[in-house]
Every structure is written in structure tokens, then in C-alpha cells.
């Protein structure tokens, strides 16, 4: 499980990711409390709008990251994004109006939209061995989950001695430390450039990843899986503060506990994913997990419809943990699936497209979760999101070929078909529709 850590470059990159994530986790708790201070019981609507702006930035800027990766050194992209994020986080404690939250979130997440897909595309070049790369994906997932578990706990402890505005300082320090760690290593060059890498110029590079994602059989289920995760996760990330503070009338530290339960479920699952993938394959792990999300969202509707009691509070924590576990089982294998389907020279474009399309789903569900909670209440909001998750999961089952085991590199034909002027061919494991 720890074999990739023998690689010095990967160690530094993972450390950079972990430190930045801890800072981001502190900001997540602080932002929820800031929104509650400014908007009261309408904090869900404020958070939903803020997170929708975040997703809009991801959708608009992530495809550009895939194209910029061909023209700007990747280390410069990563460091520049970290410095911009640190500067924005430093300004968040001085917010006094809701519109200021929206402006700063736009700047912060535009930088993240460049950083994350670039970071994802670097890892296959740092760890060319498939087993090491698969383990690295799980370690990255564990890093996210530890952040979900550790950052709320750290925030709860810090909130006993400082105001929540001071938590944003931790975010700034995290981004600065991340930039320093990236600077400390020399990143490998991208995979060898093929004909499709230069054909069509910058505009073609921007749309190439989306074409590959939508024309490769093994990858076409990803947008539907993204929507299933977003429908379930939106209830967690948007409405936890409202459920905890207003429905259960619990203190600020309980918000951290609830978010930590989600992280704990995801963390435990991430440790098991490499073994599950080796035994069962990508499809057999990802699809059942996606189908488990709608019942969990339905359980939230029940828990928020009944009068708050001790058992309903513990039930909520259990449902949040199970939701984290299911989301992790879907999310962790995505990088491995893409790497096994797309030639190396196209990885930055496809990772950027996946990043953009997945966050387009969050762009839909975040404001839906926030505003529906204000207009029709938490139970009906959870029902709507449960139905959305079910429709998305069933669509993913229909789109992913039953005979696919998740092994082998089948995306080269898709890559060639996505080039302007190329006709389609079938590759057995992954056939390609007519070139867009």
C-alpha cells in the first residue's frame, strides 16, 4: 500500500496535496459558519449559491488547464494556482457582505480548476507502473478523506480558543506550504507528444478531452456517475450546517462532527479499494456503490422529517458515513479507468474534461440542494436528490458495457477518432461513435 512513497517526487506531491487539503478543510468549516452568521437559517441558500459559483469556475476553467498543460510548465501552473488560492483565502476573514463571498469563491476556485487536473495528469508520469499508480489513487483518496475527518476535528478544537475567521489563516498557510513542496521537486516531462497533441491548435485541445470522454464506451458512464455522486453529496456539503444547527439545534462543533462522519466512511473505504479493484474490476465496484446512494438520500428525507431525537442524530451520522463510503468507491477508480482507456499524450485533456464535467453536475445540484431546502424544506429536498441519484445511477448501468472488466488500454482508437478528420473504427472493448 505504501510502495509509491519510495518515489521522492510523489512523496512531495502527496505532502503538498495533504497540507493544502487540511487548509481547505478548515476553510470549509469557517465558510459554513460565516454564511450562517450572515444569512441565519438561509445559510443553505448562500452556501448553495457560493458552491454553484465554485462549480461554474471549474466547468469554465478546467478545460483550459488541459490545453495550458501543453504550453506552460506544469510546475509553474501548480505553484501559480497555489499562490493565488493563498491570497484569496487571506482575504476571506474580512468579508462583511454575502456578495463578497461570491467574488472570492470565484477567484479561489478558478485557481483550483487549473491546479487539480494538472496535478492529476502529472501522477501517471511520476508513477508509470500501473499498480503503483492504482495505490497512489487510493492514497490521494485517503488524503481527501483524512481531510474530511481530520480538518473538522481540528476546526472543532481550534474553535474552542479562536474565532472561526482565524481558520482562514490556516488555509493560506496550507496553500503556501503546498507551493513550496511543488517547487522542491523537478516534475517529469509529459508523455511523448503524438500527432493529435498538436493538430487543431489551442481550441482543439480544449474540446479534445470532452470528445474522448463521450466517445469511448468505457468512459461514457462517467458523467452519469458524476451526477449520482453530486446529487447525494450536495445534501451533505450544502445542508449539513442547516440540519445540525437548525433541525437538531446543536452547537458549531457538531457541524464538524457530522462532516467528519462523512470523511470517516470514505476513509475506511479508500483503504479497501485497491484490493476490491484487483478482485472485481472497476465496473463491479463503481456501479453497485452508485446504486447504493439513492436509498441513503431517502434515509435523510426520513431523518429530517421526524422530530429530532437522540437516535435520529446518530442515524444521521451513520447515513453520512455510508454516503462517504459509497462516493469514495465510485470516485477512487476514476483515474485508473481514464489511464487505462486513453493514451498518455491525451491524459491532461481527459482529466481536465472529467474534472469539468463532474463539477458541472455539482453546479446543478449545489444550488438545487440549497434553494429547495429554503423553499420546500429538508425532507422534500432529500427526496428530489434521491430521485436524481437513482436516475443517474441507472443511466450509468445502461451506458457501461456489461462485458467490460476495466482492464486494458482501449482509448487509443477513441483518441484517433476525436481528431479532426478521423473516421471511427471499433476496438472491441471500446467502440467509438462517429467523430464529433
PDB file of C-alpha atoms in Angstrom, residues 197-309:
ATOM      1  CA  UNK A 197      -1.500  16.594 -29.471  1.00  0.00           C
ATOM      2  CA  UNK A 198      -0.673  19.412 -31.835  1.00  0.00           C
ATOM      3  CA  UNK A 199      -3.353  19.095 -34.529  1.00  0.00           C
ATOM      4  CA  UNK A 200      -6.052  21.790 -34.398  1.00  0.00           C
ATOM      5  CA  UNK A 201      -4.308  24.249 -32.067  1.00  0.00           C
ATOM      6  CA  UNK A 202      -5.437  25.550 -28.687  1.00  0.00           C
ATOM      7  CA  UNK A 203      -9.176  25.385 -29.346  1.00  0.00           C
ATOM      8  CA  UNK A 204      -8.992  21.757 -30.428  1.00  0.00           C
ATOM      9  CA  UNK A 205      -7.053  20.889 -27.250  1.00  0.00           C
ATOM     10  CA  UNK A 206      -9.780  22.486 -25.134  1.00  0.00           C
ATOM     11  CA  UNK A 207     -12.522  20.259 -26.586  1.00  0.00           C
ATOM     12  CA  UNK A 208     -10.437  17.116 -27.194  1.00  0.00           C
ATOM     13  CA  UNK A 209     -10.816  15.704 -23.682  1.00  0.00           C
ATOM     14  CA  UNK A 210     -14.598  16.008 -23.752  1.00  0.00           C
ATOM     15  CA  UNK A 211     -14.718  14.251 -27.113  1.00  0.00           C
ATOM     16  CA  UNK A 212     -12.673  11.370 -25.797  1.00  0.00           C
ATOM     17  CA  UNK A 213     -14.795  11.096 -22.668  1.00  0.00           C
ATOM     18  CA  UNK A 214     -18.031  10.929 -24.614  1.00  0.00           C
ATOM     19  CA  UNK A 215     -16.874   8.659 -27.458  1.00  0.00           C
ATOM     20  CA  UNK A 216     -15.109   5.889 -25.503  1.00  0.00           C
ATOM     21  CA  UNK A 217     -17.524   3.193 -24.344  1.00  0.00           C
ATOM     22  CA  UNK A 218     -15.789   2.605 -21.002  1.00  0.00           C
ATOM     23  CA  UNK A 219     -15.831   6.302 -20.153  1.00  0.00           C
ATOM     24  CA  UNK A 220     -19.320   7.331 -21.250  1.00  0.00           C
ATOM     25  CA  UNK A 221     -20.827   6.244 -17.928  1.00  0.00           C
ATOM     26  CA  UNK A 222     -18.643   8.711 -16.006  1.00  0.00           C
ATOM     27  CA  UNK A 223     -20.912  11.780 -16.458  1.00  0.00           C
ATOM     28  CA  UNK A 224     -23.868   9.790 -15.098  1.00  0.00           C
ATOM     29  CA  UNK A 225     -21.793   8.523 -12.161  1.00  0.00           C
ATOM     30  CA  UNK A 226     -20.688  12.097 -11.522  1.00  0.00           C
ATOM     31  CA  UNK A 227     -24.327  13.173 -11.307  1.00  0.00           C
ATOM     32  CA  UNK A 228     -25.203  10.382  -8.868  1.00  0.00           C
ATOM     33  CA  UNK A 229     -22.369  11.474  -6.566  1.00  0.00           C
ATOM     34  CA  UNK A 230     -23.254  15.152  -6.883  1.00  0.00           C
ATOM     35  CA  UNK A 231     -26.935  14.577  -6.089  1.00  0.00           C
ATOM     36  CA  UNK A 232     -26.055  12.725  -2.881  1.00  0.00           C
ATOM     37  CA  UNK A 233     -23.059  14.817  -1.881  1.00  0.00           C
ATOM     38  CA  UNK A 234     -24.864  18.135  -2.303  1.00  0.00           C
ATOM     39  CA  UNK A 235     -27.130  17.312   0.621  1.00  0.00           C
ATOM     40  CA  UNK A 236     -24.056  16.695   2.772  1.00  0.00           C
ATOM     41  CA  UNK A 237     -21.985  19.724   1.824  1.00  0.00           C
ATOM     42  CA  UNK A 238     -24.763  22.305   1.468  1.00  0.00           C
ATOM     43  CA  UNK A 239     -27.262  21.372   4.152  1.00  0.00           C
ATOM     44  CA  UNK A 240     -25.223  19.793   6.959  1.00  0.00           C
ATOM     45  CA  UNK A 241     -24.876  23.159   8.703  1.00  0.00           C
ATOM     46  CA  UNK A 242     -28.653  23.746   8.449  1.00  0.00           C
ATOM     47  CA  UNK A 243     -29.544  20.223   9.605  1.00  0.00           C
ATOM     48  CA  UNK A 244     -27.177  20.352  12.548  1.00  0.00           C
ATOM     49  CA  UNK A 245     -27.689  23.943  13.711  1.00  0.00           C
ATOM     50  CA  UNK A 246     -31.410  24.419  12.976  1.00  0.00           C
ATOM     51  CA  UNK A 247     -33.075  20.983  12.801  1.00  0.00           C
ATOM     52  CA  UNK A 248     -31.096  19.391  15.650  1.00  0.00           C
ATOM     53  CA  UNK A 249     -30.222  22.688  17.409  1.00  0.00           C
ATOM     54  CA  UNK A 250     -26.694  21.511  18.107  1.00  0.00           C
ATOM     55  CA  UNK A 251     -23.544  23.662  18.583  1.00  0.00           C
ATOM     56  CA  UNK A 252     -20.957  24.663  15.980  1.00  0.00           C
ATOM     57  CA  UNK A 253     -18.676  21.774  16.896  1.00  0.00           C
ATOM     58  CA  UNK A 254     -21.418  19.314  15.883  1.00  0.00           C
ATOM     59  CA  UNK A 255     -21.119  20.569  12.287  1.00  0.00           C
ATOM     60  CA  UNK A 256     -17.525  19.356  12.313  1.00  0.00           C
ATOM     61  CA  UNK A 257     -18.633  16.015  13.788  1.00  0.00           C
ATOM     62  CA  UNK A 258     -21.212  15.458  11.055  1.00  0.00           C
ATOM     63  CA  UNK A 259     -18.785  16.313   8.255  1.00  0.00           C
ATOM     64  CA  UNK A 260     -16.210  14.117   9.952  1.00  0.00           C
ATOM     65  CA  UNK A 261     -18.603  11.155   9.809  1.00  0.00           C
ATOM     66  CA  UNK A 262     -18.770  11.511   6.037  1.00  0.00           C
ATOM     67  CA  UNK A 263     -14.975  11.592   5.889  1.00  0.00           C
ATOM     68  CA  UNK A 264     -14.634   8.554   8.148  1.00  0.00           C
ATOM     69  CA  UNK A 265     -16.820   6.418   5.894  1.00  0.00           C
ATOM     70  CA  UNK A 266     -14.881   7.488   2.850  1.00  0.00           C
ATOM     71  CA  UNK A 267     -11.537   6.899   4.558  1.00  0.00           C
ATOM     72  CA  UNK A 268     -12.313   3.314   5.532  1.00  0.00           C
ATOM     73  CA  UNK A 269     -13.476   2.537   2.006  1.00  0.00           C
ATOM     74  CA  UNK A 270     -10.414   4.099   0.358  1.00  0.00           C
ATOM     75  CA  UNK A 271      -8.153   1.660   2.210  1.00  0.00           C
ATOM     76  CA  UNK A 272     -10.112  -1.280   0.747  1.00  0.00           C
ATOM     77  CA  UNK A 273     -10.484  -0.051  -2.832  1.00  0.00           C
ATOM     78  CA  UNK A 274      -7.174  -1.332  -4.317  1.00  0.00           C
ATOM     79  CA  UNK A 275      -7.931  -4.863  -3.139  1.00  0.00           C
ATOM     80  CA  UNK A 276     -11.522  -4.655  -4.410  1.00  0.00           C
ATOM     81  CA  UNK A 277     -10.378  -3.418  -7.799  1.00  0.00           C
ATOM     82  CA  UNK A 278      -7.888  -6.256  -8.180  1.00  0.00           C
ATOM     83  CA  UNK A 279     -10.513  -8.829  -7.227  1.00  0.00           C
ATOM     84  CA  UNK A 280     -13.570  -7.485  -9.048  1.00  0.00           C
ATOM     85  CA  UNK A 281     -12.629  -4.774 -11.555  1.00  0.00           C
ATOM     86  CA  UNK A 282     -13.758  -1.175 -11.951  1.00  0.00           C
ATOM     87  CA  UNK A 283     -17.336  -1.765 -13.110  1.00  0.00           C
ATOM     88  CA  UNK A 284     -18.211  -4.235 -10.342  1.00  0.00           C
ATOM     89  CA  UNK A 285     -17.021  -1.759  -7.695  1.00  0.00           C
ATOM     90  CA  UNK A 286     -18.288   1.551  -9.061  1.00  0.00           C
ATOM     91  CA  UNK A 287     -21.813   0.689 -10.224  1.00  0.00           C
ATOM     92  CA  UNK A 288     -23.074  -1.053  -7.031  1.00  0.00           C
ATOM     93  CA  UNK A 289     -21.722   1.845  -4.984  1.00  0.00           C
ATOM     94  CA  UNK A 290     -23.607   4.324  -7.189  1.00  0.00           C
ATOM     95  CA  UNK A 291     -26.817   2.303  -6.823  1.00  0.00           C
ATOM     96  CA  UNK A 292     -26.418   2.494  -3.033  1.00  0.00           C
ATOM     97  CA  UNK A 293     -26.594   6.303  -2.990  1.00  0.00           C
ATOM     98  CA  UNK A 294     -30.356   6.814  -3.645  1.00  0.00           C
ATOM     99  CA  UNK A 295     -31.505   4.758  -0.614  1.00  0.00           C
ATOM    100  CA  UNK A 296     -29.143   6.753   1.595  1.00  0.00           C
ATOM    101  CA  UNK A 297     -30.573  10.053   0.338  1.00  0.00           C
ATOM    102  CA  UNK A 298     -34.058   8.691   1.026  1.00  0.00           C
ATOM    103  CA  UNK A 299     -32.987   7.917   4.598  1.00  0.00           C
ATOM    104  CA  UNK A 300     -32.012  11.578   5.012  1.00  0.00           C
ATOM    105  CA  UNK A 301     -35.536  12.570   3.997  1.00  0.00           C
ATOM    106  CA  UNK A 302     -36.932  10.362   6.752  1.00  0.00           C
ATOM    107  CA  UNK A 303     -34.496  11.588   9.399  1.00  0.00           C
ATOM    108  CA  UNK A 304     -35.227  15.255   8.696  1.00  0.00           C
ATOM    109  CA  UNK A 305     -38.999  14.667   8.535  1.00  0.00           C
ATOM    110  CA  UNK A 306     -39.322  13.242  12.074  1.00  0.00           C
ATOM    111  CA  UNK A 307     -38.868  15.179  15.285  1.00  0.00           C
ATOM    112  CA  UNK A 308     -35.205  15.298  16.344  1.00  0.00           C
ATOM    113  CA  UNK A 309     -34.303  12.670  18.921  1.00  0.00           C
TER     114      UNK A 309
END
